[in-house]
mmCIF file with all atom_site columns, C-alpha atoms in Angstrom:
data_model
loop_
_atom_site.group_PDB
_atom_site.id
_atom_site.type_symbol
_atom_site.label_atom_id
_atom_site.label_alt_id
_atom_site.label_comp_id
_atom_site.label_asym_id
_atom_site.label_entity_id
_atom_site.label_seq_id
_atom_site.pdbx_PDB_ins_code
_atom_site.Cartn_x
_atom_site.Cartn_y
_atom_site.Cartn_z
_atom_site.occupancy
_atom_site.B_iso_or_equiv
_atom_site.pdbx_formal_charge
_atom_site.auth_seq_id
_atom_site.auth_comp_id
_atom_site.auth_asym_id
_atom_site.auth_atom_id
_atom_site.pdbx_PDB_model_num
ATOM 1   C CA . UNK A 1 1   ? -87.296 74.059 17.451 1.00 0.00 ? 1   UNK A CA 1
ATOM 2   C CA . UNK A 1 2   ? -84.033 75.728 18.495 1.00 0.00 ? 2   UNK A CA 1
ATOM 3   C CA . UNK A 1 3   ? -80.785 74.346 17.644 1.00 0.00 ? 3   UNK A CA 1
ATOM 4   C CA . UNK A 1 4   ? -79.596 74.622 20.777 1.00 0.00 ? 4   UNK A CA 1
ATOM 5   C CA . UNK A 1 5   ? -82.672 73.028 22.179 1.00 0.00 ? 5   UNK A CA 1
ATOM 6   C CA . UNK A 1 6   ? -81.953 70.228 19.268 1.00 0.00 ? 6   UNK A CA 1
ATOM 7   C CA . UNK A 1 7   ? -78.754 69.325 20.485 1.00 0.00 ? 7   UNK A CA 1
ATOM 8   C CA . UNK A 1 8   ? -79.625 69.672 24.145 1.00 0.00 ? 8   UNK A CA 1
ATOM 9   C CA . UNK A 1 9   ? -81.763 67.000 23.687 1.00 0.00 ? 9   UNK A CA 1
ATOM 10  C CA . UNK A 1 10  ? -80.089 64.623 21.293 1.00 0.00 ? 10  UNK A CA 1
ATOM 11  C CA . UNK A 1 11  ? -77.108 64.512 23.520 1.00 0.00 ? 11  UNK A CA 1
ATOM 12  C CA . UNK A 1 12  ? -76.470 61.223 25.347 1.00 0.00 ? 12  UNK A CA 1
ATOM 13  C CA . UNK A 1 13  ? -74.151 59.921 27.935 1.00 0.00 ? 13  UNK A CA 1
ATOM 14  C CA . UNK A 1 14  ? -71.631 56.897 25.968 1.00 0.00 ? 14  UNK A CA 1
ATOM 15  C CA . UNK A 1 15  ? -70.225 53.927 27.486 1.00 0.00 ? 15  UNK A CA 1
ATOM 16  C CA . UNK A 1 16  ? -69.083 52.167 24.410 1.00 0.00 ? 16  UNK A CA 1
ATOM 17  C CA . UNK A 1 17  ? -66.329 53.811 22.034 1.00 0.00 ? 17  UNK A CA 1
ATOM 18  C CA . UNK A 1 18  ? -64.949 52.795 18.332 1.00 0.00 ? 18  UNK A CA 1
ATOM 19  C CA . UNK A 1 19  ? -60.916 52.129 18.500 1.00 0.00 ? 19  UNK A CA 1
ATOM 20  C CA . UNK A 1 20  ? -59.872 55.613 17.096 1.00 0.00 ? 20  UNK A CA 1
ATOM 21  C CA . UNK A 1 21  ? -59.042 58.657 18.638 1.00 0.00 ? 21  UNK A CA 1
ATOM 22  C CA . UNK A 1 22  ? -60.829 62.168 18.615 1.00 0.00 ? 22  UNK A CA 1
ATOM 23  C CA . UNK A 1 23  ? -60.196 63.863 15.276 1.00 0.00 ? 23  UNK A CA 1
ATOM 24  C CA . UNK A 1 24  ? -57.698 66.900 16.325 1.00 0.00 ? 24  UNK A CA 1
ATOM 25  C CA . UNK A 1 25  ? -60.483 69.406 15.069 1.00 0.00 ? 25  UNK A CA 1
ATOM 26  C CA . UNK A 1 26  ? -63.497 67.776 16.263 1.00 0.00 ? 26  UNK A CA 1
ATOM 27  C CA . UNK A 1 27  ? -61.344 68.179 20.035 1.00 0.00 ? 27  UNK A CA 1
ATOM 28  C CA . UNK A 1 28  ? -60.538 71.707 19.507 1.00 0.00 ? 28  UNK A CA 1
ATOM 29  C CA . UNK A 1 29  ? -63.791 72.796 19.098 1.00 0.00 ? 29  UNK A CA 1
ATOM 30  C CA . UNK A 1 30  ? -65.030 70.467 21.921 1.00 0.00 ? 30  UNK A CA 1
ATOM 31  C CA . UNK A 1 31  ? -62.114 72.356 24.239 1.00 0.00 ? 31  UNK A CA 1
ATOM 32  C CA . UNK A 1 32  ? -63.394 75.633 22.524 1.00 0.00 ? 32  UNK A CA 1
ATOM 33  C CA . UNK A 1 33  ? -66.468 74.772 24.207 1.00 0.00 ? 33  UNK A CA 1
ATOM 34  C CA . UNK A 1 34  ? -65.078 74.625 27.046 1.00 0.00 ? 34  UNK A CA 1
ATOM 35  C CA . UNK A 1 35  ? -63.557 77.342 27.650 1.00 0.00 ? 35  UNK A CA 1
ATOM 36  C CA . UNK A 1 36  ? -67.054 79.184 26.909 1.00 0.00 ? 36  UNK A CA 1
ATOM 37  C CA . UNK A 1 37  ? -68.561 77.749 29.747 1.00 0.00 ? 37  UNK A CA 1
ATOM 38  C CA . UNK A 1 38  ? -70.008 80.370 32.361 1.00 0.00 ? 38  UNK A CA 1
ATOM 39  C CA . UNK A 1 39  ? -68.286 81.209 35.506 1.00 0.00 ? 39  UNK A CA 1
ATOM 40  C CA . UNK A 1 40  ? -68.656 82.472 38.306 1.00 0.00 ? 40  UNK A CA 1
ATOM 41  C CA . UNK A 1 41  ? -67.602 86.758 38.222 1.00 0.00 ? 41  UNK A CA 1
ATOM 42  C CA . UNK A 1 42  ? -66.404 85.531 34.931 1.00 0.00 ? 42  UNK A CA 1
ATOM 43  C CA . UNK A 1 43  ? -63.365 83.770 36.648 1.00 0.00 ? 43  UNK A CA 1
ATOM 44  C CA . UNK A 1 44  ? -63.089 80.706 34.660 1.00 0.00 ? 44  UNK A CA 1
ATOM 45  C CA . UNK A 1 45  ? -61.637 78.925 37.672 1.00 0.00 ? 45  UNK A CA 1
ATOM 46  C CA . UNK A 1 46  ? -61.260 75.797 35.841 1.00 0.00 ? 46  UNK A CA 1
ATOM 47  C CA . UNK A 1 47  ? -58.335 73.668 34.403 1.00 0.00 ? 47  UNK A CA 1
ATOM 48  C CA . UNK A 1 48  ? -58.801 71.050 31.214 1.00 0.00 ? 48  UNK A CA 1
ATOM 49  C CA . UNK A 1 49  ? -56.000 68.379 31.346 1.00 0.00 ? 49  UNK A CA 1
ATOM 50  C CA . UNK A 1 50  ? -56.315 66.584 27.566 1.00 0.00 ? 50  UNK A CA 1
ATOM 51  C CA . UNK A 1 51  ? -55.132 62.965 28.447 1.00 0.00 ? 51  UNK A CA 1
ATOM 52  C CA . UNK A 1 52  ? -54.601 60.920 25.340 1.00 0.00 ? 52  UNK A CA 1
ATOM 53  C CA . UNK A 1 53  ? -50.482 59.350 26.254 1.00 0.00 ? 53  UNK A CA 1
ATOM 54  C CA . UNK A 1 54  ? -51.797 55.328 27.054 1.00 0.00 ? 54  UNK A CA 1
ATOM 55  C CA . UNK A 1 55  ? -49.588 55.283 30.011 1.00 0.00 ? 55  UNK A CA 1
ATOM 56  C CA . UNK A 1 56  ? -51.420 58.455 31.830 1.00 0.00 ? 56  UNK A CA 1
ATOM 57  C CA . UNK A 1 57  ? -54.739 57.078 30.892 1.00 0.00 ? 57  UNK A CA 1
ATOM 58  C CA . UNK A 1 58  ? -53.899 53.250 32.220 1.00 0.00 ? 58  UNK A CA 1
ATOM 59  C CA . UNK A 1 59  ? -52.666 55.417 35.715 1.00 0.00 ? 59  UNK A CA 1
ATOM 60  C CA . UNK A 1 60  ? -55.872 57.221 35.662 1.00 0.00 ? 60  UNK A CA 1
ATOM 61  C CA . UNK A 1 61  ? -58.188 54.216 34.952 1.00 0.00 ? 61  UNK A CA 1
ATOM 62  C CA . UNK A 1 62  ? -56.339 52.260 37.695 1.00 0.00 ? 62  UNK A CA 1
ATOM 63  C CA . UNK A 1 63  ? -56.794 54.977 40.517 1.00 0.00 ? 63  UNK A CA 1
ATOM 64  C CA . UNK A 1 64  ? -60.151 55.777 39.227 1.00 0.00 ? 64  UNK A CA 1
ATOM 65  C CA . UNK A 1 65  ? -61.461 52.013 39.358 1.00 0.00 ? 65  UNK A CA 1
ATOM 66  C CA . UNK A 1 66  ? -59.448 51.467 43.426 1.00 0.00 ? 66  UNK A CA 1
ATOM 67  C CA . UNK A 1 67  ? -61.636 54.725 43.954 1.00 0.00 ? 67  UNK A CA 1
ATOM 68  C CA . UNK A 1 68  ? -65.001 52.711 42.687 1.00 0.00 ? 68  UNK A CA 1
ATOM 69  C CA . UNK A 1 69  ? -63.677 49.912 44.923 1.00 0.00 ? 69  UNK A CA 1
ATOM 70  C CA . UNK A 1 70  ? -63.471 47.771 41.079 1.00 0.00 ? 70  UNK A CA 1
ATOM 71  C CA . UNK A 1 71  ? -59.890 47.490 40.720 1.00 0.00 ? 71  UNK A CA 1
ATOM 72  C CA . UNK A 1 72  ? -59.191 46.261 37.263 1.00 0.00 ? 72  UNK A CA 1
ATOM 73  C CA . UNK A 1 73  ? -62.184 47.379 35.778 1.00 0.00 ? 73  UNK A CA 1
ATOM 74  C CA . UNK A 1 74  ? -62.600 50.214 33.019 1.00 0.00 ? 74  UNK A CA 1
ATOM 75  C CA . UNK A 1 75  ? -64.617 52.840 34.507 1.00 0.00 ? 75  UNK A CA 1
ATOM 76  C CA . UNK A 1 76  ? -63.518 55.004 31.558 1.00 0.00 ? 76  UNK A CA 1
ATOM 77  C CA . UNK A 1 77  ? -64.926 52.209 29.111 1.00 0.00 ? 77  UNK A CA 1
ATOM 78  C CA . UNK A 1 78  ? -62.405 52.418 26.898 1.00 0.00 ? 78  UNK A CA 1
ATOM 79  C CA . UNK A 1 79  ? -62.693 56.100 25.746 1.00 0.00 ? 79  UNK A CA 1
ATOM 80  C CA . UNK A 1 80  ? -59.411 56.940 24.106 1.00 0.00 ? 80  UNK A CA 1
ATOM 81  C CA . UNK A 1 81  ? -59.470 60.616 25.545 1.00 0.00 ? 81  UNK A CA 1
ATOM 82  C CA . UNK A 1 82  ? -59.918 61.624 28.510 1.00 0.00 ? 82  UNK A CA 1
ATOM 83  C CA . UNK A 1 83  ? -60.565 65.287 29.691 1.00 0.00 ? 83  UNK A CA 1
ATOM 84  C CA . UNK A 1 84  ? -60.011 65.934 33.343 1.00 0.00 ? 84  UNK A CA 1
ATOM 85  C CA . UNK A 1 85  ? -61.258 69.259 34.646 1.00 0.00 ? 85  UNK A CA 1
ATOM 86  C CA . UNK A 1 86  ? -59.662 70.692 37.454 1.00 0.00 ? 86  UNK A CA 1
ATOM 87  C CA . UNK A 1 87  ? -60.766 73.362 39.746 1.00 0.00 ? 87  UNK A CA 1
ATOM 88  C CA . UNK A 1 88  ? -59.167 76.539 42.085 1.00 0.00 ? 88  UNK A CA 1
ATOM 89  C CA . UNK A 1 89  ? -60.871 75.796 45.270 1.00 0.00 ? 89  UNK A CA 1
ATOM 90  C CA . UNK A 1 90  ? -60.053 79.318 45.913 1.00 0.00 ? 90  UNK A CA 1
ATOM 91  C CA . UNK A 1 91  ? -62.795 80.646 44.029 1.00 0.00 ? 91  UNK A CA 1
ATOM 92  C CA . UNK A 1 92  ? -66.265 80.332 45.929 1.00 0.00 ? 92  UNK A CA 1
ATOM 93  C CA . UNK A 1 93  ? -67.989 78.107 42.710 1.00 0.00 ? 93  UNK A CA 1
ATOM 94  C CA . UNK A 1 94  ? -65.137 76.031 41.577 1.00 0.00 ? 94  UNK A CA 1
ATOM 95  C CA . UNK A 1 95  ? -67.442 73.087 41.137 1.00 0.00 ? 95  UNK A CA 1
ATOM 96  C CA . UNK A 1 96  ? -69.939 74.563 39.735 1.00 0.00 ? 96  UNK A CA 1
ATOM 97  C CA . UNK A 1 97  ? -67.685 76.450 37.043 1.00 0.00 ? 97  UNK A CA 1
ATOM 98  C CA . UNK A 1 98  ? -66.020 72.989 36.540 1.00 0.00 ? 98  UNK A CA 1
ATOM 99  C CA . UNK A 1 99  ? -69.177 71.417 36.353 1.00 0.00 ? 99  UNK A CA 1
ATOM 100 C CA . UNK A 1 100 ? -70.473 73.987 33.227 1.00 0.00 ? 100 UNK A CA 1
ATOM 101 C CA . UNK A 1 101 ? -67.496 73.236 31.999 1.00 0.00 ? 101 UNK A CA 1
ATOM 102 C CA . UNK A 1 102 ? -67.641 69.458 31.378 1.00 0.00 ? 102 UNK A CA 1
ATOM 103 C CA . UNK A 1 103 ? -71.826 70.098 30.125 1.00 0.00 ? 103 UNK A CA 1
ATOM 104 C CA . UNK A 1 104 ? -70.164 72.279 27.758 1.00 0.00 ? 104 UNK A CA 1
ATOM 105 C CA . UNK A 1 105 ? -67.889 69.758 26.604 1.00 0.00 ? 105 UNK A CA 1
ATOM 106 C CA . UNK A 1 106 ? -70.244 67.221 26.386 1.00 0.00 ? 106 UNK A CA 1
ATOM 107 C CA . UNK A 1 107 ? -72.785 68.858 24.366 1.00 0.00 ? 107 UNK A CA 1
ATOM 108 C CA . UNK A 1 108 ? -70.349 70.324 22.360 1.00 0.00 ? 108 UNK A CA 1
ATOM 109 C CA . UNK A 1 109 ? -69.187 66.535 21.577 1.00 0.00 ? 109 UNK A CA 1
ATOM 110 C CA . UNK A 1 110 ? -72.176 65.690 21.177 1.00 0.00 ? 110 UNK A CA 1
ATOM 111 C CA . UNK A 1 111 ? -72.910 68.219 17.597 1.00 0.00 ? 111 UNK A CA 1
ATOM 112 C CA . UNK A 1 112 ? -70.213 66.568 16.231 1.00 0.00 ? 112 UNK A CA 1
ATOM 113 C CA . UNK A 1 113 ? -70.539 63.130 16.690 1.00 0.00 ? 113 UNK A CA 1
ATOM 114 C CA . UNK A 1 114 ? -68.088 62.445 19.723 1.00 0.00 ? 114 UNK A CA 1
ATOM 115 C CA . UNK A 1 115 ? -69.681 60.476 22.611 1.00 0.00 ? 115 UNK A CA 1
ATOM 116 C CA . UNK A 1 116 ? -69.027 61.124 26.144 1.00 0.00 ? 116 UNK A CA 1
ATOM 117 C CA . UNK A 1 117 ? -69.765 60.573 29.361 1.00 0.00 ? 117 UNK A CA 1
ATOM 118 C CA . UNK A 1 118 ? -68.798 62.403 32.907 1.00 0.00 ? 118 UNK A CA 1
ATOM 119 C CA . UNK A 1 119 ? -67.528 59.802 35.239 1.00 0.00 ? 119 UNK A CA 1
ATOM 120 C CA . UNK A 1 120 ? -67.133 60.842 39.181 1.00 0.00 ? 120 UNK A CA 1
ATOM 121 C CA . UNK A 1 121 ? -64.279 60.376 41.482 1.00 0.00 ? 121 UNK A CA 1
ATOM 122 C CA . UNK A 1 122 ? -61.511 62.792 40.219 1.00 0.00 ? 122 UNK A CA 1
ATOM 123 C CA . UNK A 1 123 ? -61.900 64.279 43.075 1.00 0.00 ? 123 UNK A CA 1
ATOM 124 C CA . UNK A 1 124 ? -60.986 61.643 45.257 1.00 0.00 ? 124 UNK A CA 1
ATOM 125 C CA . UNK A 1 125 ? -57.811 60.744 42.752 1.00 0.00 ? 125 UNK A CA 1
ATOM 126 C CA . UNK A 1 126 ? -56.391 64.615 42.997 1.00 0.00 ? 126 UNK A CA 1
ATOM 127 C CA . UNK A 1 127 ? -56.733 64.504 46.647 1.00 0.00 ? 127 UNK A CA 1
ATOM 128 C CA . UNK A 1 128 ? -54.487 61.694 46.887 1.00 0.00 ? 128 UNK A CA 1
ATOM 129 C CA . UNK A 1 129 ? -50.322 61.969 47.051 1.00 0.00 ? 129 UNK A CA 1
ATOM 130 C CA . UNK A 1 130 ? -50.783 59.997 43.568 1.00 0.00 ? 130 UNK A CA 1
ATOM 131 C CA . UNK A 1 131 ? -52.820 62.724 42.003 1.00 0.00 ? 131 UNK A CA 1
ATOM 132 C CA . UNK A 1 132 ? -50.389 65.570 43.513 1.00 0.00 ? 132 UNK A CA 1
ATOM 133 C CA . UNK A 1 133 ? -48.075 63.989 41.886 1.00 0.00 ? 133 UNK A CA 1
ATOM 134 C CA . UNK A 1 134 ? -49.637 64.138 38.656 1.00 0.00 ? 134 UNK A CA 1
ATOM 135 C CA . UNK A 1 135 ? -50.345 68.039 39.146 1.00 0.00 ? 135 UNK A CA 1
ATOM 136 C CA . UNK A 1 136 ? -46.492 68.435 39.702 1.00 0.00 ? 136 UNK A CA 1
ATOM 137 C CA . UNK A 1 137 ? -45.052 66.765 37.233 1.00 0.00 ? 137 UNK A CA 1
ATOM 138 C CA . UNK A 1 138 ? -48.053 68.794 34.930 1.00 0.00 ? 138 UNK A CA 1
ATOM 139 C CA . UNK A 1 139 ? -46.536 72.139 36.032 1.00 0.00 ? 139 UNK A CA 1
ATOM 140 C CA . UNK A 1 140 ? -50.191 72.304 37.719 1.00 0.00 ? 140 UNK A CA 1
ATOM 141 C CA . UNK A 1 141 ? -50.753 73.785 41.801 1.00 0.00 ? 141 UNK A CA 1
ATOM 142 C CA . UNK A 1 142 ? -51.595 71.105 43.825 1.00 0.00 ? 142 UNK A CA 1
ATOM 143 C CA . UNK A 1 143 ? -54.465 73.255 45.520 1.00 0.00 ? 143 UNK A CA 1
ATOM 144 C CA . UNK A 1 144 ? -56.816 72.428 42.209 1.00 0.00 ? 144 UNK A CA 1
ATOM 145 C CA . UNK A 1 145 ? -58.990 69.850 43.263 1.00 0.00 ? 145 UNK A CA 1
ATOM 146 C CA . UNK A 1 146 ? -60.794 67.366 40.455 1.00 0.00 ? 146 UNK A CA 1
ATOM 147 C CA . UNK A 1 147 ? -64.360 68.035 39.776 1.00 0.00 ? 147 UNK A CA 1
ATOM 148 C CA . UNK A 1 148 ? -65.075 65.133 37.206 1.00 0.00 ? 148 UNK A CA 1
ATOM 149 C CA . UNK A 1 149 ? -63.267 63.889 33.631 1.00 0.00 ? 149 UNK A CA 1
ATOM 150 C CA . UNK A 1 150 ? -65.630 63.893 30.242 1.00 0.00 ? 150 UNK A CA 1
ATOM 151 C CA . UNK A 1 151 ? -64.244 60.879 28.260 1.00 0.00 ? 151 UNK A CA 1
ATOM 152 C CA . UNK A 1 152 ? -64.603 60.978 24.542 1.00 0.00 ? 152 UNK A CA 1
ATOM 153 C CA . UNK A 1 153 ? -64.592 58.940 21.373 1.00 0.00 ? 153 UNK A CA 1
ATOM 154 C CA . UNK A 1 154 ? -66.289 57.921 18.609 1.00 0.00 ? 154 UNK A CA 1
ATOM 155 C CA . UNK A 1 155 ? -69.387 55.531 19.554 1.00 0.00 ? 155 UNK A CA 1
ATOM 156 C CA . UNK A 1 156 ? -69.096 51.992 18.811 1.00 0.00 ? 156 UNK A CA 1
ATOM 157 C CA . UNK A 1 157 ? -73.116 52.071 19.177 1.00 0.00 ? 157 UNK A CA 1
ATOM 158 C CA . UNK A 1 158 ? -76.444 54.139 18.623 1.00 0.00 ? 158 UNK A CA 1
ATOM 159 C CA . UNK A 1 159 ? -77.159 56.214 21.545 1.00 0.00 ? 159 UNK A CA 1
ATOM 160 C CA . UNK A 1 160 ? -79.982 54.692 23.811 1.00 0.00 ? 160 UNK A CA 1
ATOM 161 C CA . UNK A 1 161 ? -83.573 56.362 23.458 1.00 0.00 ? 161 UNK A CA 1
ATOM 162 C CA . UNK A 1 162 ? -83.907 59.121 26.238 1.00 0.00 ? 162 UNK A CA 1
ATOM 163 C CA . UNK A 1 163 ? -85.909 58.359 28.976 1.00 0.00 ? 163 UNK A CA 1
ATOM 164 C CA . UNK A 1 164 ? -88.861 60.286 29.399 1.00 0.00 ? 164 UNK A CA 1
ATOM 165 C CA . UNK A 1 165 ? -88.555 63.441 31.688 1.00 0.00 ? 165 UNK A CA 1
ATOM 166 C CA . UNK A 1 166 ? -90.618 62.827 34.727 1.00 0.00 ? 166 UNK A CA 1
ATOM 167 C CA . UNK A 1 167 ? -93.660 64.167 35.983 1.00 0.00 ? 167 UNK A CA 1
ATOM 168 C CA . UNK A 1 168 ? -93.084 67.395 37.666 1.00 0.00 ? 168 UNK A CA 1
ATOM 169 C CA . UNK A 1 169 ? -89.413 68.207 37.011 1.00 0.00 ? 169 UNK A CA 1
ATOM 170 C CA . UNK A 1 170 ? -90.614 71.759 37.300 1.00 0.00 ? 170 UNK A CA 1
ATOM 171 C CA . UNK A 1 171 ? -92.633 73.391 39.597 1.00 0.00 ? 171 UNK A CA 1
ATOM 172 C CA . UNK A 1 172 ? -93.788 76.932 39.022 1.00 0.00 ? 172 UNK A CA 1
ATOM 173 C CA . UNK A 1 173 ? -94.503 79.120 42.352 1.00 0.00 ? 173 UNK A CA 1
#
């Protein structure tokens, strides 16, 4: 079988991460990745913010979890880096070039033995005067709008089995 294919389907979502952080090359070829990820016109409308500093990722976790309506909890489960990709809403398929974008990054992690995981709501946290905030102080427009964060570190476990794909997934016409 193709590599790619290989990888494609060893990759699993992580929820469970070793107390290191991300190697500094295995990250920058996971943000290599990244920045290969198709667009739409070729406009790479997308923005990776690389949050490692505690402090940023305890003021992320905390919005993210009053988001989930789970204050106090972890919805980044303890990943100790955090990739937030932003989007330019002015471009017509800003979440969908974001979206490539954190596949990219996952699969990419994936290779070389990172796990990750997308988690949902960054949206809702750059849409708030909090998050704007954050985009100042970044040197960052405040029109981007947050289309998900891939968390990464080293598992602390073996990745679950895959479930099987269901019947029909495609249908040929």
């Amino acid at each position: 079988m193709n590599e790619v294919l290989k990888a494609i389907q060893a990759r699993r979502s992580c929820r469970s991460f070793q107390d290191r952080q991300v190697s500094e090359e295995d990250l920058r070829q996971i943000l290599e990745a990244g920045t290969w990820a198709a667009s739409g016109m070729g406009a790479q409308a997308a923005t990776m913010v690389v949050i490692q500093d505690p402090e940023t990722l305890a003021q992320l976790r905390r919005m993210n979890a009053e988001i989930l309506g789970n204050p106090g909890s972890d919805p980044f489960y303890g990943a100790p880096t955090v990739v937030l990709v932003l989007a330019d809403p002015e471009r017509n398929t800003c979440v969908e070039d974001g979206s490539l974008v954190i596949g990219n990054l996952m699969l990419a992690a994936s290779t070389l033995g990172v796990g990750s995981c997308w988690i949902h709501r960054a949206r809702q946290e750059f849409d708030s005067p909090e998050g704007k905030a954050l985009l100042r102080k970044w040197g960052l427009p405040e029109r981007l709008i947050g289309v998900g964060h891939c968390i990464l570190g080293y598992p602390a476990a073996a990745p679950a089995a895959p479930k099987p794909r269901k019947e029909n997934y495609v249908l040929r016409v």
